[in-house]
mmCIF file of N, CA, C and O in Angstrom:
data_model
loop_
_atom_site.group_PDB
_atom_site.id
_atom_site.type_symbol
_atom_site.label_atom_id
_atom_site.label_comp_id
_atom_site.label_asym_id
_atom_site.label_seq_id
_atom_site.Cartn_x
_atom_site.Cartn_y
_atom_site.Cartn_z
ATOM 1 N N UNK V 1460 103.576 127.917 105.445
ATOM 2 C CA UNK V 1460 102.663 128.705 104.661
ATOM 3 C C UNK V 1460 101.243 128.315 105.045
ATOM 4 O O UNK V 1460 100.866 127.182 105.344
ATOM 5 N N UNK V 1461 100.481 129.473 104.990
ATOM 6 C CA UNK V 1461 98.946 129.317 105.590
ATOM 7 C C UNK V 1461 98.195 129.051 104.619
ATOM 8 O O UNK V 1461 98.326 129.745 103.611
ATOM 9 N N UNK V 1462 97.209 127.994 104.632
ATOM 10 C CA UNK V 1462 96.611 127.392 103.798
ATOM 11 C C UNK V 1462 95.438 128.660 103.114
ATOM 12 O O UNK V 1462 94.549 128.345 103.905
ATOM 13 N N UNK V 1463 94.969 129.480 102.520
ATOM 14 C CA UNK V 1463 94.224 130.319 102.266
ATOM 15 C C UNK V 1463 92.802 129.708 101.834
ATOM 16 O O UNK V 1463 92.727 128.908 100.901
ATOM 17 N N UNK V 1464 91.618 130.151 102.600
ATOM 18 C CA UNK V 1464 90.514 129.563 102.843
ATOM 19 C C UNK V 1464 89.133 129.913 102.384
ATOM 20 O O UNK V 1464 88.008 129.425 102.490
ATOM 21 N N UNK V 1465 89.883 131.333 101.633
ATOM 22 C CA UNK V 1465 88.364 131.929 101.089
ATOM 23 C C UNK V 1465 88.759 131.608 99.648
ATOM 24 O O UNK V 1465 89.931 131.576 99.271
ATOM 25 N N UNK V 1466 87.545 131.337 98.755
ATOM 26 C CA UNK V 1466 87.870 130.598 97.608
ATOM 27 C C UNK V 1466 87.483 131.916 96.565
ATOM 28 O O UNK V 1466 87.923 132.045 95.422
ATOM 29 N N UNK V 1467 86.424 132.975 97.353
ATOM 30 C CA UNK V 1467 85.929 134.065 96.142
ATOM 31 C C UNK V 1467 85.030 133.449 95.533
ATOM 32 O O UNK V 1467 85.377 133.378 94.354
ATOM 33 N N UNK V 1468 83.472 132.670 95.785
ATOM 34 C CA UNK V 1468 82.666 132.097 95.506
ATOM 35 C C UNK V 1468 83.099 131.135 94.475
ATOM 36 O O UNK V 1468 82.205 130.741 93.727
ATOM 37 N N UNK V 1469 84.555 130.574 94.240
ATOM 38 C CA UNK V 1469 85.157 130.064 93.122
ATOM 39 C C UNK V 1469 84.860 128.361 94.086
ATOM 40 O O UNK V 1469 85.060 128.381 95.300
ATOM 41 N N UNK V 1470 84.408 127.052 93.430
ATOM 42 C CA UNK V 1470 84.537 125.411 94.422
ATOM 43 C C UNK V 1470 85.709 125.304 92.991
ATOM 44 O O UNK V 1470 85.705 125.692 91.823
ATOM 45 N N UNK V 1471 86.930 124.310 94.167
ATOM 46 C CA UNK V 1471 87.238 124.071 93.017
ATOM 47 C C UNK V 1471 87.106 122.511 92.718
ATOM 48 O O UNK V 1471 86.897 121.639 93.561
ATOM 49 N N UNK V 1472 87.220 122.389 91.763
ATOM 50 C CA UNK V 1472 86.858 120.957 90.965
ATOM 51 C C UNK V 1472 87.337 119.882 91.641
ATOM 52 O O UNK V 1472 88.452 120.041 92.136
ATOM 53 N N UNK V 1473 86.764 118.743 91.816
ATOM 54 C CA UNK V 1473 87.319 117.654 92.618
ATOM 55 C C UNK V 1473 88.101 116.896 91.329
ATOM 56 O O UNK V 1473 87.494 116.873 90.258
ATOM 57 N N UNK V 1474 89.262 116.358 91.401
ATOM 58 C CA UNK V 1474 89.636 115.677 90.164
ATOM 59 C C UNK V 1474 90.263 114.118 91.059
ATOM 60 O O UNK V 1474 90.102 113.851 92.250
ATOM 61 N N UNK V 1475 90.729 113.591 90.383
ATOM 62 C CA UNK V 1475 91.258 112.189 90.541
ATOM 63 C C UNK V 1475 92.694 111.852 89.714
ATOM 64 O O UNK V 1475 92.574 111.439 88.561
ATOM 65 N N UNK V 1476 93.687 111.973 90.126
ATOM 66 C CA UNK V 1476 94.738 111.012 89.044
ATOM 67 C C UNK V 1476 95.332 110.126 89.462
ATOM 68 O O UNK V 1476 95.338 109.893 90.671
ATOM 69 N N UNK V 1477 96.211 109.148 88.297
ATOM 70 C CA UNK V 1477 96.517 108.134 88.704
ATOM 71 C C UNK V 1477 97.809 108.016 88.376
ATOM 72 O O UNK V 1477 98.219 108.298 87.250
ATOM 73 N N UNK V 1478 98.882 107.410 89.736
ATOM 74 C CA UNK V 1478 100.055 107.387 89.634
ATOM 75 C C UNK V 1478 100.891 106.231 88.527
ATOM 76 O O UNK V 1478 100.393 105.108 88.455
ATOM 77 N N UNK V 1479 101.601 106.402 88.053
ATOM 78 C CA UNK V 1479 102.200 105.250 86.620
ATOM 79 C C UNK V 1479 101.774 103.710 87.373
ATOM 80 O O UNK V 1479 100.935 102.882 87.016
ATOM 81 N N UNK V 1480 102.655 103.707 88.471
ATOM 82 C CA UNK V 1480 102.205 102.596 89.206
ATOM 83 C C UNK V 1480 101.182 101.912 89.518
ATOM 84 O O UNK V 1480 101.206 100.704 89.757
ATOM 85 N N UNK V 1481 100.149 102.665 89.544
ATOM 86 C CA UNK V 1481 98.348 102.039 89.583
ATOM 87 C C UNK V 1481 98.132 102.111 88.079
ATOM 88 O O UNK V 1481 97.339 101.264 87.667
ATOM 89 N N UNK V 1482 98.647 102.918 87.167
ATOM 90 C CA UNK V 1482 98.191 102.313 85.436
ATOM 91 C C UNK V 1482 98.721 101.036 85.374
ATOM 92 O O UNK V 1482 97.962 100.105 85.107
ATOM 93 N N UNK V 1483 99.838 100.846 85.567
ATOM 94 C CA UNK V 1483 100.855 99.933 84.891
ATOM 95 C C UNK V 1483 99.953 98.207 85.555
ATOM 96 O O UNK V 1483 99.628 97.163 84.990
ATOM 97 N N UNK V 1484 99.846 98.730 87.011
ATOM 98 C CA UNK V 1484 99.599 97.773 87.683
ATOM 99 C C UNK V 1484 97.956 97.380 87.562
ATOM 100 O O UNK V 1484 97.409 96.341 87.932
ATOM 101 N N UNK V 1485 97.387 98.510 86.947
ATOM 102 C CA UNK V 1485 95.981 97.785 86.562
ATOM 103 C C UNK V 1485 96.105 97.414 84.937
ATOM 104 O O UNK V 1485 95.186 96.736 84.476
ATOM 105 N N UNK V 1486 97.201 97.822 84.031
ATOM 106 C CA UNK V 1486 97.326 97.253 82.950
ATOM 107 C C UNK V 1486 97.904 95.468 82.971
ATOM 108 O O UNK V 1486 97.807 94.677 82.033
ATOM 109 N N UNK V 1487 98.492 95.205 84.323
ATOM 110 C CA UNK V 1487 98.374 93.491 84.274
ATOM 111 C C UNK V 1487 97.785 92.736 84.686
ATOM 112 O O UNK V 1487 97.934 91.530 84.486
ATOM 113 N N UNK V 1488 96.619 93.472 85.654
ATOM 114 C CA UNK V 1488 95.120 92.413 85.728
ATOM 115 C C UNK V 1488 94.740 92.366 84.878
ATOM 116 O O UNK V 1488 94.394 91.295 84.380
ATOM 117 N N UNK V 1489 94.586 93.784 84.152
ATOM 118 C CA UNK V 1489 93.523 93.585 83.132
ATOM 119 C C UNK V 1489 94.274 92.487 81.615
ATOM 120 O O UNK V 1489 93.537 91.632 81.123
ATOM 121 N N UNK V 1490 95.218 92.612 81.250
ATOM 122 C CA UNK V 1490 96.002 91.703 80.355
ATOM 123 C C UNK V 1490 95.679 90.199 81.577
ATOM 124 O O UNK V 1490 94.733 89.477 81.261
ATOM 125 N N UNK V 1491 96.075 90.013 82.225
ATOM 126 C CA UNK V 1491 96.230 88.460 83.175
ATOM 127 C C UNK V 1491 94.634 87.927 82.750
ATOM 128 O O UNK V 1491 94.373 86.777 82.397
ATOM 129 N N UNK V 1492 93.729 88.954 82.864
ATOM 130 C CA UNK V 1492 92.391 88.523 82.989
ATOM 131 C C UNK V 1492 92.043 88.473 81.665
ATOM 132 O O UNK V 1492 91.314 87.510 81.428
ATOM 133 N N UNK V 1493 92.356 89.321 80.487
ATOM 134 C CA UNK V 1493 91.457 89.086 79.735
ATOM 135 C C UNK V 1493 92.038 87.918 78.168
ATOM 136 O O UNK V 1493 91.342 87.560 77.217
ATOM 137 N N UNK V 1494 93.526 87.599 78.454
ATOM 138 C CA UNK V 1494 94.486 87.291 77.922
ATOM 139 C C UNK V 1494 95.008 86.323 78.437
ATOM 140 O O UNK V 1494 96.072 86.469 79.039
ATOM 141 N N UNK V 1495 94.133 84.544 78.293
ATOM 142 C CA UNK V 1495 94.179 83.467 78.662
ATOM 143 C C UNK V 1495 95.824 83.057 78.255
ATOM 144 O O UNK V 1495 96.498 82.361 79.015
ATOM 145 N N UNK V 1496 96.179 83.410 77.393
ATOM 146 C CA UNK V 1496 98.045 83.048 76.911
ATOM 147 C C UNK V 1496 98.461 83.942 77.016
ATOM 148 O O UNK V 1496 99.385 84.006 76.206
ATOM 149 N N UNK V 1497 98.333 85.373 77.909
ATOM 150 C CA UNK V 1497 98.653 86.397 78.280
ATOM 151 C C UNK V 1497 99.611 87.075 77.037
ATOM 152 O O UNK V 1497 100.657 87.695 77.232
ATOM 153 N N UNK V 1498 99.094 86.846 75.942
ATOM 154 C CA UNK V 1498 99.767 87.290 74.011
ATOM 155 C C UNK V 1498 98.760 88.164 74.166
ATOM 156 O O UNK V 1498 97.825 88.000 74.949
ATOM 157 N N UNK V 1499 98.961 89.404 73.208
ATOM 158 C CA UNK V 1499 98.193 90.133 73.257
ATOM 159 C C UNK V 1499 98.970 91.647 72.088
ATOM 160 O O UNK V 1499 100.198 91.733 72.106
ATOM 161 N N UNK V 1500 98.408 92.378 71.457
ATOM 162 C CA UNK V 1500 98.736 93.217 70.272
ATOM 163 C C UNK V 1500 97.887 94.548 71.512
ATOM 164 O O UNK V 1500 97.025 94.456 72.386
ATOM 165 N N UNK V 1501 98.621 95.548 71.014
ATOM 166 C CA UNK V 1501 97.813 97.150 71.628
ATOM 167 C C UNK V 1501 96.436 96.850 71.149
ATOM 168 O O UNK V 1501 95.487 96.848 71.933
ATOM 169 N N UNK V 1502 96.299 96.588 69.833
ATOM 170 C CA UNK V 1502 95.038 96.685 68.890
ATOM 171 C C UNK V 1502 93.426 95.977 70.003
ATOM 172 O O UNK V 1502 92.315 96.461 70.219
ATOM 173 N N UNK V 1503 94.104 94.660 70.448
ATOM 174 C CA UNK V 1503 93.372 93.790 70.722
ATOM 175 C C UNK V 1503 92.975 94.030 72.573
ATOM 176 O O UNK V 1503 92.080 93.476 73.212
ATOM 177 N N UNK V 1504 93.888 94.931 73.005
ATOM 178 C CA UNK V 1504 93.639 95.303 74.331
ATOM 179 C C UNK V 1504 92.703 96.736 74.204
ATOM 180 O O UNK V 1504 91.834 96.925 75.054
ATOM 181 N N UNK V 1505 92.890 97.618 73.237
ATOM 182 C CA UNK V 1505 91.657 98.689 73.164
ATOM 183 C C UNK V 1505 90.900 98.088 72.567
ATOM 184 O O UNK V 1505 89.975 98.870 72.345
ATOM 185 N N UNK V 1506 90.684 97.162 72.144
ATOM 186 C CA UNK V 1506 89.239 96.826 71.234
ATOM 187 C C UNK V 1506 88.326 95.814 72.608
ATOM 188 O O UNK V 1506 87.262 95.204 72.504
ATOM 189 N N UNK V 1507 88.917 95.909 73.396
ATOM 190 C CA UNK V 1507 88.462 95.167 74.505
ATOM 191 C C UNK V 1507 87.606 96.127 75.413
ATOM 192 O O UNK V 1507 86.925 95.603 76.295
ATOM 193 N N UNK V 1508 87.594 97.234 75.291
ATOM 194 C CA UNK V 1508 87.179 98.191 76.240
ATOM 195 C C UNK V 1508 87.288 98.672 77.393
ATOM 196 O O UNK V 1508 86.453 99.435 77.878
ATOM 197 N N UNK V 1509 88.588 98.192 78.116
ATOM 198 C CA UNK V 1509 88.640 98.041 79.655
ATOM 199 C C UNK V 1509 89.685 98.872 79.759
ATOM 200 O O UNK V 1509 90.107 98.918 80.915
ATOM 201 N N UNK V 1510 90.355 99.652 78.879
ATOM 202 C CA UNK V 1510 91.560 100.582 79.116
ATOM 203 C C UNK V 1510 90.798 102.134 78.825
ATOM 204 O O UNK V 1510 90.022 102.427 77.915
ATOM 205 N N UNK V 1511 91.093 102.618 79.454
ATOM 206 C CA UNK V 1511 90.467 103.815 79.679
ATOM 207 C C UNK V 1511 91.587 105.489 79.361
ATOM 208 O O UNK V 1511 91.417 106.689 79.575
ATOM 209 N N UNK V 1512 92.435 104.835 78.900
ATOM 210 C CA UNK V 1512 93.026 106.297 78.696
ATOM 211 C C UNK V 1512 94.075 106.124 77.059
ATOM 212 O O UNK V 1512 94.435 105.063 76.548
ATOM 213 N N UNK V 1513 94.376 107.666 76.514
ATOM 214 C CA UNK V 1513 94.337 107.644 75.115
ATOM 215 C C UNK V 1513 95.605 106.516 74.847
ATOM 216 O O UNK V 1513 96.405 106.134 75.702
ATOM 217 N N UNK V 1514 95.555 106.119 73.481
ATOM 218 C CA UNK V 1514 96.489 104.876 72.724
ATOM 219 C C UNK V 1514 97.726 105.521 72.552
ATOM 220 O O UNK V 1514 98.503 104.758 71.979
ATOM 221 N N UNK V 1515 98.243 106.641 72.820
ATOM 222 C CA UNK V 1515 99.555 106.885 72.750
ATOM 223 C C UNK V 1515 99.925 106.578 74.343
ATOM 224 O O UNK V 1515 100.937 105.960 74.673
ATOM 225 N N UNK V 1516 99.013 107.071 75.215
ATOM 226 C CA UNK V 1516 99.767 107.061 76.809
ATOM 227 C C UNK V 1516 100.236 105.211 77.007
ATOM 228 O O UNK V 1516 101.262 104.713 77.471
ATOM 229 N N UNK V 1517 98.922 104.530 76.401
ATOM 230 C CA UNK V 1517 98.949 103.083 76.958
ATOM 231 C C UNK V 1517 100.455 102.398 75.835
ATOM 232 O O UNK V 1517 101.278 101.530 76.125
ATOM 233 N N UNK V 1518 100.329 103.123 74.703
ATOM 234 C CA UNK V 1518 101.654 102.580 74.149
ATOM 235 C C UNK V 1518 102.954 103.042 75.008
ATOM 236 O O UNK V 1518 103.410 102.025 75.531
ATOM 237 N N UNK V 1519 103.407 103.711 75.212
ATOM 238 C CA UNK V 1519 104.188 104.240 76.489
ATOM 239 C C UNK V 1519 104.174 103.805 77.917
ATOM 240 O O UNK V 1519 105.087 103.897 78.738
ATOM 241 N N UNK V 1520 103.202 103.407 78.038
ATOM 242 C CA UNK V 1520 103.097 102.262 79.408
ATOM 243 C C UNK V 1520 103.344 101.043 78.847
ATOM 244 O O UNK V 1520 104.130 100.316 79.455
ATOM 245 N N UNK V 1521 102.718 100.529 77.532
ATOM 246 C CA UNK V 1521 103.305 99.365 77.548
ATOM 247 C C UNK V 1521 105.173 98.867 77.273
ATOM 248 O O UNK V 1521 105.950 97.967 77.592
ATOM 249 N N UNK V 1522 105.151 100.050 76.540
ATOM 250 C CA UNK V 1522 106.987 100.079 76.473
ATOM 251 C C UNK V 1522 107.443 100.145 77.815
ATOM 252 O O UNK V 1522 108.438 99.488 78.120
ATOM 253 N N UNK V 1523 106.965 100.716 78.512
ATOM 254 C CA UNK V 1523 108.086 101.122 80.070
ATOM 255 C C UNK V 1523 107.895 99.788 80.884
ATOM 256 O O UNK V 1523 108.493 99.485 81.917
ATOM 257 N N UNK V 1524 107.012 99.102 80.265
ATOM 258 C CA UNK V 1524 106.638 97.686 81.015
ATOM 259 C C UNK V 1524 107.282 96.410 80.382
ATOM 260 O O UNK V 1524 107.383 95.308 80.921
ATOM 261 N N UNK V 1525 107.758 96.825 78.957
ATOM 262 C CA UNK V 1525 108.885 96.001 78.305
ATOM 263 C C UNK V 1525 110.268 96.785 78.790
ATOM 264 O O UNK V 1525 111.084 96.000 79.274
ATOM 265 N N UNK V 1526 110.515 97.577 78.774
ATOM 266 C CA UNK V 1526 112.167 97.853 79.451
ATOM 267 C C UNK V 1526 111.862 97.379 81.001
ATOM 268 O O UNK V 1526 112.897 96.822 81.367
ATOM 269 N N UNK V 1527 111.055 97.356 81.900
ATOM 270 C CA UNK V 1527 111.156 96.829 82.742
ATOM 271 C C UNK V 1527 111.033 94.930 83.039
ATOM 272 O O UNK V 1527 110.865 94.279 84.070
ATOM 273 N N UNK V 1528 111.158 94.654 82.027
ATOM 274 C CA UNK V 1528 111.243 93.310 81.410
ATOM 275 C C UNK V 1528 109.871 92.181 81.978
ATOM 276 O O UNK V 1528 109.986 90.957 82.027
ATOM 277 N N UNK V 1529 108.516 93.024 82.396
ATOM 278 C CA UNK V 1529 107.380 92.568 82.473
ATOM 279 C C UNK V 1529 106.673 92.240 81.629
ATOM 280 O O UNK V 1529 105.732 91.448 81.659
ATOM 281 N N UNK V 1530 107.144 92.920 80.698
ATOM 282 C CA UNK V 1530 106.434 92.611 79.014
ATOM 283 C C UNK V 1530 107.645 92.098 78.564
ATOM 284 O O UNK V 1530 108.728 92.305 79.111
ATOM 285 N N UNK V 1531 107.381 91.140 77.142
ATOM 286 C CA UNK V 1531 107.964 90.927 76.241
ATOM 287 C C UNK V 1531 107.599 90.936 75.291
ATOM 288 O O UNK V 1531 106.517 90.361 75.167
ATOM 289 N N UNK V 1532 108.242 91.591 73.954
ATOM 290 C CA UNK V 1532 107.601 92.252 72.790
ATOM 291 C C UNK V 1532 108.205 91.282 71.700
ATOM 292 O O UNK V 1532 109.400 91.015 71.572
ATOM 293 N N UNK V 1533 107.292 90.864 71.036
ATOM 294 C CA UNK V 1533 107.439 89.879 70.006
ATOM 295 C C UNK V 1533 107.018 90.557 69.060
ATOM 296 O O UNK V 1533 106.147 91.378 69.345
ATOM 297 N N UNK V 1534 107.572 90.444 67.301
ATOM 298 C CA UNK V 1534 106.673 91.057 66.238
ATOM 299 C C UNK V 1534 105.919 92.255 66.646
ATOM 300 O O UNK V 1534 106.579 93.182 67.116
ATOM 301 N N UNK V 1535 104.438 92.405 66.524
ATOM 302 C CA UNK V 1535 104.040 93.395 67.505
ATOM 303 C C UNK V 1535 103.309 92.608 68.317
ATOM 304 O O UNK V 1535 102.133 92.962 68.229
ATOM 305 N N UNK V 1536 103.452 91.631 69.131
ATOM 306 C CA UNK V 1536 102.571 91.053 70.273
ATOM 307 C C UNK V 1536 103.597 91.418 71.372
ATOM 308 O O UNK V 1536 104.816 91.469 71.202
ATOM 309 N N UNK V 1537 102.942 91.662 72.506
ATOM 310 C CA UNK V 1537 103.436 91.757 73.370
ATOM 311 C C UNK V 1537 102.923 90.210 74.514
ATOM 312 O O UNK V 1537 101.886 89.559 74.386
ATOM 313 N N UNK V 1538 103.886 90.010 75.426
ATOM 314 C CA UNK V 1538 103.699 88.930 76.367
ATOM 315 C C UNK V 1538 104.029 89.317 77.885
ATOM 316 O O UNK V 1538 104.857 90.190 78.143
ATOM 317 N N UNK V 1539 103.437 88.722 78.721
ATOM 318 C CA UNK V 1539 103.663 89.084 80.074
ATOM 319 C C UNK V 1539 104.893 88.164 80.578
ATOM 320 O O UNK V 1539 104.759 87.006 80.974
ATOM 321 N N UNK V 1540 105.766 88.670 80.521
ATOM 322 C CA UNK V 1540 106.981 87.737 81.168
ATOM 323 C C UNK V 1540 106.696 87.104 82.414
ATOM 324 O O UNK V 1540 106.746 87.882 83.367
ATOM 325 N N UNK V 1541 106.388 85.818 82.712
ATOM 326 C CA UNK V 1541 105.999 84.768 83.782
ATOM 327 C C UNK V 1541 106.834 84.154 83.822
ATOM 328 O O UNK V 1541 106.858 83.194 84.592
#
């Protein structure tokens, strides 16, 4: 299929996304770094400012990061399994 090249004075938007794998994987620098006993509550990782996308997606990343047994979920703290 031929790539079609006239746009109809339409640019279209440059966007950016990010694959689960680059969230997940910038959600454990950023926990490693900011989380000296790497313990840590959802609450206390958005009140930090360094997560950038809404509190339902990052709760859902952080679960898929406890079934993948990288997290461990205590009470509601979560821990980085080391």
């Amino acid at each position: 299929m031929k790539k079609l090249d006239k746009t109809f004075g339409i640019v279209p938007e440059q966007f950016h996304y990010s694959t689960v794998i680059e969230i997940q994987s910038n959600l454990i620098l950023i926990i490693s770094h900011l989380f000296s006993n790497n313990e840590f509550t959802q609450e206390q990782l958005v009140s930090k400012g360094k997560v950038e996308i809404p509190e339902v997606q990052l709760k859902a990343h952080l679960e898929d990061l406890k079934n993948k047994n990288i997290l461990i979920k205590q009470n509601e703290k979560y821990k980085l399994n080391r």
